[in-house]
Tab-separated table of C-alpha atoms and ligand atoms in Angstrom:
chain	number	residue	atom	x	y	z
G	1	MET	CA	86.154	119.241	105.111
G	2	PRO	CA	85.357	122.773	105.523
G	3	THR	CA	88.615	124.161	104.470
G	4	ASN	CA	88.237	127.715	104.221
G	5	LEU	CA	91.378	128.202	102.140
G	6	PRO	CA	92.248	131.784	100.927
G	7	ALA	CA	91.960	133.039	97.723
G	8	GLU	CA	95.276	132.342	96.346
G	9	ALA	CA	95.373	128.345	97.392
G	10	LYS	CA	91.834	128.393	95.749
G	11	ALA	CA	93.469	130.460	92.590
G	12	LYS	CA	96.501	128.115	92.500
G	13	TRP	CA	93.717	124.849	92.223
G	14	ILE	CA	92.833	125.393	88.628
G	15	LYS	CA	96.594	125.055	87.895
G	16	VAL	CA	96.685	121.188	89.826
G	17	MET	CA	93.186	120.657	87.458
G	18	GLU	CA	94.687	121.635	84.234
G	19	ALA	CA	98.029	119.962	84.343
G	20	LYS	CA	98.471	117.102	82.014
G	21	THR	CA	101.518	115.368	82.807
G	22	PRO	CA	102.481	113.940	86.113
G	23	GLU	CA	105.239	116.133	86.489
G	24	GLU	CA	103.366	119.587	86.041
G	25	LYS	CA	100.758	118.057	88.528
G	26	MET	CA	103.534	118.049	90.796
G	27	LYS	CA	104.588	121.210	90.393
G	28	ALA	CA	101.162	122.869	90.648
G	29	ILE	CA	100.255	120.598	93.706
G	30	GLU	CA	103.136	121.869	95.565
G	31	GLU	CA	102.327	125.401	94.631
G	32	PHE	CA	98.729	124.539	95.806
G	33	LEU	CA	99.795	123.656	99.259
G	34	SER	CA	102.811	126.010	99.693
G	35	ALA	CA	99.712	128.728	99.691
G	36	VAL	CA	97.680	126.872	102.144
G	37	PRO	CA	97.988	127.379	105.675
G	38	LYS	CA	98.078	125.071	108.073
G	39	HIS	CA	95.582	124.809	110.515
G	40	LYS	CA	92.730	122.300	111.681
G	41	GLY	CA	90.370	122.938	109.057
G	42	THR	CA	93.080	122.284	106.022
G	43	GLU	CA	94.450	118.933	107.943
G	44	ARG	CA	92.947	117.116	105.688
G	45	LEU	CA	93.163	118.307	102.841
G	46	ARG	CA	96.795	119.089	103.011
G	47	GLU	CA	97.250	114.674	104.097
G	48	TRP	CA	95.711	114.256	100.410
G	49	ALA	CA	97.767	116.363	98.709
G	50	THR	CA	100.827	115.468	100.732
G	51	LYS	CA	100.041	111.449	99.575
G	52	ARG	CA	98.807	112.217	96.000
G	53	LEU	CA	102.900	113.827	96.031
G	54	ALA	CA	103.906	110.827	96.888
G	55	GLU	CA	101.818	108.613	94.186
G	56	LEU	CA	102.682	111.287	91.555
G	57	ARG	CA	106.651	111.069	92.590
G	58	GLU	CA	106.711	107.058	92.651
G	59	GLU	CA	104.565	107.112	88.931
G	60	ILE	CA	107.405	109.595	87.629
G	61	GLU	CA	109.918	107.198	88.983
G	62	GLU	CA	108.460	104.530	87.789
G	63	ARG	CA	108.373	105.579	84.263
G	64	ARG	CA	111.527	106.106	84.431
G	65	ARG	CA	112.632	103.462	85.638
G	66	LYS	CA	110.648	101.038	82.348
G	67	ARG	CA	111.493	103.816	79.818
G	68	GLY	CA	111.507	101.188	76.749
G	69	SER	CA	109.936	98.598	78.417
G	70	ARG	CA	106.534	98.584	77.096
G	71	VAL	CA	104.567	97.568	79.955
G	72	SER	CA	101.993	100.340	81.281
G	73	PHE	CA	99.593	100.008	83.997
G	74	PHE	CA	97.617	102.647	82.371
G	75	ILE	CA	94.822	101.183	79.936
G	76	GLU	CA	93.357	104.029	77.602
G	77	LYS	CA	89.947	103.628	77.232
G	78	GLU	CA	87.952	102.066	74.018
G	79	GLY	CA	84.431	101.278	73.564
G	80	ASP	CA	81.840	102.552	75.342
G	81	ILE	CA	82.594	101.946	78.970
G	82	GLN	CA	85.398	100.852	81.114
G	83	VAL	CA	84.846	97.980	83.333
G	84	VAL	CA	88.116	96.919	85.734
G	85	VAL	CA	87.478	93.263	86.944
G	86	ALA	CA	89.007	93.544	90.468
G	87	GLY	CA	89.083	91.000	94.035
G	88	PRO	CA	91.786	89.300	95.899
G	89	PRO	CA	93.991	86.742	95.009
G	90	ASN	CA	93.424	83.560	92.477
G	91	THR	CA	89.403	84.147	92.285
G	92	GLY	CA	89.036	83.601	88.657
G	93	LYS	CA	89.331	87.399	87.133
G	94	SER	CA	91.568	85.952	84.379
G	95	LEU	CA	89.443	83.097	83.392
G	96	LEU	CA	86.487	85.523	83.745
G	97	VAL	CA	87.583	88.157	81.271
G	98	ASN	CA	88.768	85.917	79.045
G	99	LYS	CA	85.405	83.793	79.312
G	100	LEU	CA	83.529	87.216	79.065
G	101	THR	CA	85.771	88.707	76.377
G	102	GLY	CA	87.813	86.341	74.384
G	103	ALA	CA	91.260	88.427	75.731
G	104	ARG	CA	94.430	86.285	76.108
G	105	THR	CA	94.744	86.322	80.330
G	106	THR	CA	97.107	84.488	82.292
G	107	VAL	CA	94.747	81.785	84.559
G	108	ALA	CA	96.736	79.485	86.817
G	109	ASP	CA	95.841	77.615	89.832
G	110	TYR	CA	97.921	79.733	92.336
G	111	PRO	CA	98.141	83.642	93.609
G	112	PHE	CA	99.645	86.405	91.395
G	113	SER	CA	99.625	84.834	88.320
G	114	THR	CA	98.937	88.416	86.663
G	115	THR	CA	100.900	91.169	86.986
G	116	TYR	CA	100.107	93.969	84.765
G	117	PRO	CA	96.085	94.369	83.487
G	118	VAL	CA	94.679	92.967	80.328
G	119	PRO	CA	92.100	94.764	78.184
G	120	GLY	CA	89.000	92.533	76.138
G	121	MET	CA	86.031	93.904	74.558
G	122	LEU	CA	82.596	92.800	75.380
G	123	ARG	CA	79.416	93.894	73.181
G	124	TYR	CA	76.006	93.653	74.714
G	125	ASN	CA	72.547	96.012	73.888
G	126	ASP	CA	75.092	98.086	71.249
G	127	VAL	CA	77.277	99.405	73.727
G	128	TYR	CA	80.965	97.804	73.940
G	129	PHE	CA	82.237	97.035	77.776
G	130	GLN	CA	85.857	97.236	77.927
G	131	LEU	CA	86.869	94.797	80.804
G	132	ILE	CA	89.834	94.919	81.928
G	133	ASP	CA	91.836	92.188	83.826
G	134	THR	CA	94.113	93.407	86.524
G	135	PRO	CA	96.287	92.015	89.576
G	136	PRO	CA	94.961	90.850	92.733
G	137	LEU	CA	93.405	93.372	95.142
G	138	THR	CA	95.176	92.988	98.278
G	139	ARG	CA	97.573	94.758	100.357
G	140	GLY	CA	101.536	95.023	98.832
G	141	VAL	CA	103.149	95.877	95.325
G	142	TYR	CA	99.930	95.883	93.267
G	143	LEU	CA	97.173	97.785	95.461
G	144	ARG	CA	97.959	101.858	93.974
G	145	LYS	CA	98.229	100.414	90.617
G	146	VAL	CA	94.584	98.967	90.764
G	147	VAL	CA	93.246	101.676	93.054
G	148	GLY	CA	94.753	103.946	89.965
G	149	LEU	CA	92.868	101.816	87.242
G	150	VAL	CA	89.785	101.469	89.239
G	151	ARG	CA	89.903	105.283	89.165
G	152	ASN	CA	90.077	105.835	85.909
G	153	ALA	CA	87.049	103.153	84.985
G	154	ASP	CA	83.717	104.265	84.923
G	155	GLY	CA	82.678	100.954	86.869
G	156	VAL	CA	83.803	97.938	88.598
G	157	LEU	CA	83.436	94.180	88.637
G	158	LEU	CA	84.251	92.629	91.599
G	159	VAL	CA	84.742	88.824	91.325
G	160	LEU	CA	84.906	86.910	94.763
G	161	ASP	CA	85.621	83.551	95.519
G	162	ALA	CA	82.591	80.985	96.716
G	163	THR	CA	84.867	78.121	97.780
G	164	ARG	CA	86.655	81.015	100.847
G	165	ASP	CA	84.749	83.077	103.119
G	166	PHE	CA	83.836	85.816	100.555
G	167	ILE	CA	82.250	88.234	102.854
G	168	SER	CA	85.318	88.516	104.895
G	169	ASP	CA	87.111	89.097	101.101
G	170	LEU	CA	84.572	91.364	100.351
G	171	ARG	CA	84.702	93.645	103.542
G	172	GLU	CA	88.606	93.606	102.785
G	173	VAL	CA	88.514	94.750	99.487
G	174	LEU	CA	86.168	97.816	100.753
G	175	ASP	CA	88.392	98.696	103.743
G	176	LEU	CA	91.174	98.643	101.363
G	177	LEU	CA	89.239	100.516	98.393
G	178	ARG	CA	87.790	102.993	101.100
G	179	GLU	CA	91.325	103.884	102.455
G	180	GLU	CA	92.381	104.728	98.573
G	181	GLY	CA	89.664	107.266	98.787
G	182	VAL	CA	87.930	104.888	96.676
G	183	LEU	CA	83.519	103.597	97.741
G	184	LEU	CA	81.950	101.100	96.012
G	185	VAL	CA	78.861	101.890	98.389
G	186	LYS	CA	76.525	104.160	96.972
G	187	PRO	CA	77.047	106.850	99.497
G	188	ARG	CA	73.434	109.077	100.716
G	189	GLY	CA	74.587	112.328	98.540
G	190	ARG	CA	77.710	113.090	95.988
G	191	VAL	CA	78.137	115.534	93.729
G	192	VAL	CA	79.696	115.010	90.249
G	193	LEU	CA	81.431	117.657	88.705
G	194	ASP	CA	82.732	118.148	84.974
G	195	VAL	CA	84.789	121.374	84.425
G	196	TYR	CA	85.352	122.184	80.693
G	197	ARG	CA	88.672	123.757	79.767
G	198	THR	CA	86.886	125.871	76.991
G	199	GLY	CA	83.323	126.782	76.330
G	200	LYS	CA	81.181	129.609	77.269
G	201	GLU	CA	78.188	127.890	79.339
G	202	GLY	CA	79.167	129.370	82.549
G	203	ILE	CA	78.522	127.129	85.486
G	204	ARG	CA	74.945	124.707	84.969
G	205	VAL	CA	73.831	122.845	88.506
G	206	THR	CA	71.545	120.027	88.239
G	207	LEU	CA	69.627	119.321	91.098
G	208	MET	CA	68.490	115.326	91.413
G	209	GLY	CA	68.364	115.869	95.227
G	210	ARG	CA	68.753	118.638	97.718
G	211	ILE	CA	71.198	120.842	98.541
G	212	LEU	CA	70.626	120.491	102.809
G	213	ASP	CA	72.865	124.117	103.557
G	214	GLY	CA	72.967	126.523	101.206
G	215	THR	CA	71.819	127.143	97.626
G	216	MET	CA	72.031	126.693	93.824
G	217	GLU	CA	73.991	130.301	93.957
G	218	ASP	CA	76.370	129.282	96.530
G	219	VAL	CA	77.284	126.416	94.856
G	220	ARG	CA	78.459	128.912	91.966
G	221	LYS	CA	80.038	131.078	94.769
G	222	ILE	CA	82.562	128.139	95.747
G	223	LEU	CA	83.470	126.982	92.157
G	224	GLU	CA	83.741	130.215	91.329
G	225	GLY	CA	86.615	130.550	94.282
G	226	TYR	CA	88.743	128.280	92.352
G	227	ARG	CA	88.494	130.231	89.772
G	228	ILE	CA	86.182	127.561	87.556
G	229	PHE	CA	83.656	129.113	85.643
G	230	ASN	CA	82.463	126.847	83.175
G	231	ALA	CA	81.461	123.485	84.418
G	232	HIS	CA	78.133	121.522	85.568
G	233	VAL	CA	77.894	120.710	88.345
G	234	LYS	CA	75.387	116.979	89.052
G	235	ILE	CA	73.720	116.596	92.536
G	236	TYR	CA	72.433	113.282	93.520
G	237	GLY	CA	70.739	112.965	96.924
G	238	GLU	CA	71.474	114.929	99.781
G	239	VAL	CA	74.865	116.545	100.079
G	240	THR	CA	76.132	119.604	101.947
G	241	LEU	CA	77.879	123.019	100.663
G	242	ASP	CA	81.429	121.193	101.762
G	243	ASP	CA	80.888	117.871	99.023
G	244	VAL	CA	80.407	120.139	96.900
G	245	GLU	CA	83.852	121.744	97.889
G	246	GLN	CA	85.379	117.630	98.386
G	247	SER	CA	84.506	117.129	94.774
G	248	ILE	CA	86.340	119.898	93.284
G	249	PHE	CA	89.677	117.979	94.956
G	250	GLU	CA	88.312	114.315	93.886
G	251	SER	CA	89.664	113.394	96.554
G	252	THR	CA	87.085	110.137	97.120
G	253	VAL	CA	85.548	109.314	94.424
G	254	TYR	CA	81.946	106.690	93.682
G	255	LYS	CA	82.261	104.092	91.259
G	256	PRO	CA	79.580	101.872	90.577
G	257	LEU	CA	79.307	98.034	91.343
G	258	VAL	CA	78.398	94.532	89.843
G	259	VAL	CA	79.831	91.512	92.573
G	260	PHE	CA	80.383	87.996	90.460
G	261	ILE	CA	80.349	85.059	93.143
G	262	ASN	CA	82.599	82.702	91.354
G	263	LYS	CA	83.655	78.870	91.543
G	264	ILE	CA	79.744	77.901	92.047
G	265	ASP	CA	80.601	74.682	90.025
G	266	ALA	CA	82.578	73.687	93.491
G	267	VAL	CA	80.586	74.321	96.182
G	268	LYS	CA	76.733	75.415	96.902
G	269	VAL	CA	76.711	79.222	97.966
G	270	ASP	CA	73.892	78.898	100.493
G	271	ASP	CA	71.655	81.784	100.071
G	272	LEU	CA	72.651	83.567	103.967
G	273	GLY	CA	75.615	85.037	102.719
G	274	VAL	CA	74.178	86.005	99.351
G	275	ARG	CA	71.429	87.562	101.928
G	276	GLU	CA	74.573	89.281	103.806
G	277	LEU	CA	76.438	90.578	101.185
G	278	GLU	CA	73.561	92.438	99.758
G	279	LYS	CA	73.416	94.090	103.139
G	280	ILE	CA	76.465	95.202	102.431
G	281	LEU	CA	75.980	96.655	99.551
G	282	PRO	CA	72.352	97.810	98.957
G	283	GLY	CA	71.493	98.350	95.557
G	284	SER	CA	74.232	96.823	93.872
G	285	PRO	CA	73.536	93.881	91.519
G	286	ILE	CA	75.143	90.137	92.241
G	287	VAL	CA	75.994	87.769	90.062
G	288	THR	CA	76.656	84.005	91.185
G	289	GLY	CA	77.881	81.626	88.823
G	290	SER	CA	81.479	79.502	87.174
G	291	ALA	CA	83.801	81.238	84.895
G	292	LEU	CA	84.595	77.330	84.685
G	293	THR	CA	82.046	75.816	82.977
G	294	GLY	CA	79.960	79.437	82.210
G	295	TYR	CA	77.009	79.117	84.317
G	296	GLY	CA	75.716	82.703	84.913
G	297	LEU	CA	78.262	84.552	82.663
G	298	ASN	CA	75.159	85.883	80.777
G	299	ASN	CA	73.774	87.822	83.645
G	300	ILE	CA	76.576	89.940	84.216
G	301	PRO	CA	76.477	92.147	80.578
G	302	PRO	CA	73.236	92.719	81.920
G	303	SER	CA	73.728	93.725	85.812
G	304	LEU	CA	76.454	96.180	84.240
G	305	TYR	CA	73.983	97.986	81.849
G	306	SER	CA	71.963	98.278	84.638
G	307	ALA	CA	74.315	99.263	87.681
G	308	LEU	CA	75.834	101.782	85.241
G	309	GLU	CA	73.014	103.222	84.443
G	310	ILE	CA	73.349	103.299	81.130
G	311	ILE	CA	71.539	104.384	77.972
G	312	ARG	CA	71.960	104.401	74.597
G	313	ILE	CA	71.034	107.624	72.238
G	314	TYR	CA	70.509	107.294	68.387
G	315	THR	CA	71.239	110.802	67.023
G	316	LYS	CA	69.726	111.744	63.351
G	317	ALA	CA	70.163	114.198	61.023
G	318	PRO	CA	67.083	115.768	59.566
G	319	ASN	CA	65.421	113.911	56.666
G	320	ALA	CA	67.407	111.187	58.049
G	321	PRO	CA	67.244	107.657	59.103
G	322	PRO	CA	69.013	107.349	63.139
G	323	SER	CA	72.407	106.586	63.983
G	324	GLU	CA	73.246	102.525	64.068
G	325	LYS	CA	75.633	102.768	66.858
G	326	PRO	CA	74.012	104.959	69.886
G	327	LEU	CA	75.553	107.412	72.081
G	328	VAL	CA	76.342	105.894	75.447
G	329	LEU	CA	75.219	108.225	77.955
G	330	ARG	CA	74.663	108.019	81.570
G	331	LYS	CA	71.218	108.256	83.462
G	332	TYR	CA	69.832	111.835	83.282
G	333	ALA	CA	71.935	113.028	80.012
G	334	THR	CA	70.308	116.004	78.481
G	335	VAL	CA	69.845	117.132	75.075
G	336	ARG	CA	73.147	119.233	76.275
G	337	ASP	CA	75.095	115.780	76.494
G	338	VAL	CA	74.472	114.805	73.495
G	339	ALA	CA	74.898	117.986	71.471
G	340	ARG	CA	78.540	118.009	73.367
G	341	SER	CA	79.063	114.922	71.482
G	342	ILE	CA	78.669	116.116	68.612
G	343	HIS	CA	80.767	118.972	68.785
G	344	ARG	CA	81.300	121.237	71.345
G	345	ASP	CA	81.624	124.170	69.331
G	346	LEU	CA	78.270	123.883	67.577
G	347	LEU	CA	76.722	124.647	70.926
G	348	GLU	CA	76.393	128.240	71.019
G	349	ASN	CA	74.393	127.189	67.798
G	350	PHE	CA	72.057	124.889	69.139
G	351	GLN	CA	68.399	126.032	68.256
G	352	TYR	CA	66.176	123.297	69.894
G	353	ALA	CA	66.098	119.757	69.091
G	354	ARG	CA	63.036	116.763	67.911
G	355	VAL	CA	63.225	113.878	70.210
G	356	TRP	CA	61.281	110.490	69.636
G	357	GLY	CA	61.134	107.869	72.612
G	358	SER	CA	60.113	107.790	76.268
G	359	SER	CA	61.006	111.008	77.423
G	360	VAL	CA	58.841	113.058	75.314
G	361	ASN	CA	54.928	113.213	75.305
G	362	TYR	CA	54.575	112.547	72.281
G	363	PRO	CA	56.951	111.678	69.100
G	364	GLY	CA	58.895	114.441	67.374
G	365	GLU	CA	58.133	117.101	70.703
G	366	ARG	CA	60.610	120.182	70.578
G	367	VAL	CA	62.694	120.508	73.303
G	368	GLY	CA	66.122	122.774	74.772
G	369	LEU	CA	69.108	121.882	76.158
G	370	ASP	CA	67.676	121.113	79.314
G	371	HIS	CA	65.888	117.879	78.202
G	372	VAL	CA	66.600	115.296	80.053
G	373	LEU	CA	66.482	111.788	77.792
G	374	SER	CA	65.330	108.426	78.499
G	375	ASP	CA	67.043	104.765	77.146
G	376	GLY	CA	66.815	104.473	73.571
G	377	ASP	CA	65.369	108.046	72.746
G	378	ILE	CA	66.315	109.125	69.154
G	379	VAL	CA	67.368	112.877	69.017
G	380	GLU	CA	67.256	115.473	66.307
G	381	ILE	CA	69.199	118.547	66.822
G	382	HIS	CA	68.614	121.744	64.755
G	383	PHE	CA	71.594	124.686	64.386
G	384	LYS	CA	71.075	128.127	63.728
G	385	GLY	CA	72.166	129.392	60.482
J	1	LIG	N1	86.056	75.524	89.881
J	1	LIG	C1	86.530	76.532	89.753
J	1	LIG	N2	87.805	77.296	89.439
J	1	LIG	C2	87.809	78.028	88.832
J	1	LIG	C3	87.226	79.348	87.839
J	1	LIG	N3	86.866	80.050	87.881
J	1	LIG	C4	88.735	79.870	88.272
J	1	LIG	N4	89.073	78.751	88.678
J	1	LIG	C5	90.343	78.617	88.615
J	1	LIG	O1	90.739	79.299	89.726
J	1	LIG	C6	92.424	79.697	89.780
J	1	LIG	C7	92.673	81.173	89.672
J	1	LIG	O2	92.159	81.330	88.280
J	1	LIG	P1	92.173	82.993	87.732
J	1	LIG	O3	91.287	83.658	86.608
J	1	LIG	O4	93.675	82.539	87.265
J	1	LIG	O5	92.268	83.870	89.050
J	1	LIG	P2	92.596	85.139	89.333
J	1	LIG	O6	91.573	85.956	90.287
J	1	LIG	O7	93.295	86.186	87.539
J	1	LIG	O8	94.231	85.053	89.982
J	1	LIG	P3	95.250	86.049	90.554
J	1	LIG	O9	95.437	86.717	88.861
J	1	LIG	O10	96.413	85.613	90.573
J	1	LIG	O11	94.989	87.118	91.072
J	1	LIG	C8	92.728	78.419	88.370
J	1	LIG	O12	93.316	77.428	88.795
J	1	LIG	C9	91.526	78.726	87.183
J	1	LIG	O13	91.315	77.526	87.009
J	1	LIG	C10	85.825	78.376	88.302
J	1	LIG	O14	84.632	78.880	87.881
J	1	LIG	N5	85.517	77.310	89.092
J	2	LIG	MG1	94.591	87.199	86.933
């Protein structure tokens, strides 16, 4: 999206990012859109903004209709990691969430039996996964809502039915989600942008890959053009400056994926089918099993763990034992992420950290804010004064 937006439009985008309610967001997008010039270069952006406005209008309408009713499509994050259990109709999503978490879901032998999301909690390796049972992911009334849940989640557990042509089911799901701006196949490169509303840290760029057509300084300039002065930009794989600008609009997101091929008690899954699936989804774990008999279900939590690139960090105070409950972070997390999650105001007073574990050369090594941590590390942060 080479947009070449005028400064006025860029300055208005920050209002969209800061909007808290759907009403505020609608107003901010309308104002932003009025400052975007109409030419070929902004076409996709204008299309996207118009679509987003329609979604927000629908959301506001719906809330008005449902006032008084307690059914909501938004599930507050609980636990450490939120995973949406999604898939075509009648594949066994509800039975699976019930078996994995004990949540009381609606299981029925006809499609479209689930009409609203139901959360449950699964614990594995000290990490709490919130699994959400959802209505079927197919064209129709639920599509936008399920996509909304997926956008808000950390990852997706896609349930396919071995008794059906699950390859074509998978292709359909991937197409539907792509149209809605959600990618389940890891792109060659991607930009993850965390914008902080408070703080004085400035713009930090962590490069875990390569910028093909520019420098870190160019990245900084792009963000500052949008009045973004406090942010963390993480760059994975090969990206362009366009990808960086695109990340500001969050129009396309990537979600890590685990595939569960269900109902293998009823039919034999041929290796060829699984092989083909692996080709379509390189790098995503594929688990086969049966929600009915329980076979294979124990392979799901470790697969989520690796697909989501989870790491556990134990914090400790000087002269005290490490915390029992770990901080759950993602691969490439740094000491800064740990300090931030303890108390962001304390960042200014950060002095140094001592780390025990596989990310350091010797136990208790002193490191700075940008030190990259590993799974199982113990971190002791020292503050000034
Ligand atoms: N044989 C067999 N049947 C299963 C398995 N898992 C689920 N089923 C059956 O498949 C049917 C659908 O199960 P649900 O869990 O309701 O499926 P769902 O994906 O939640 O369906 P919707 O909410 O309508 O999209 C039920 O009759 C289940 O008993 C399995 O592993 N093996
Ligand atoms: Mg269901």
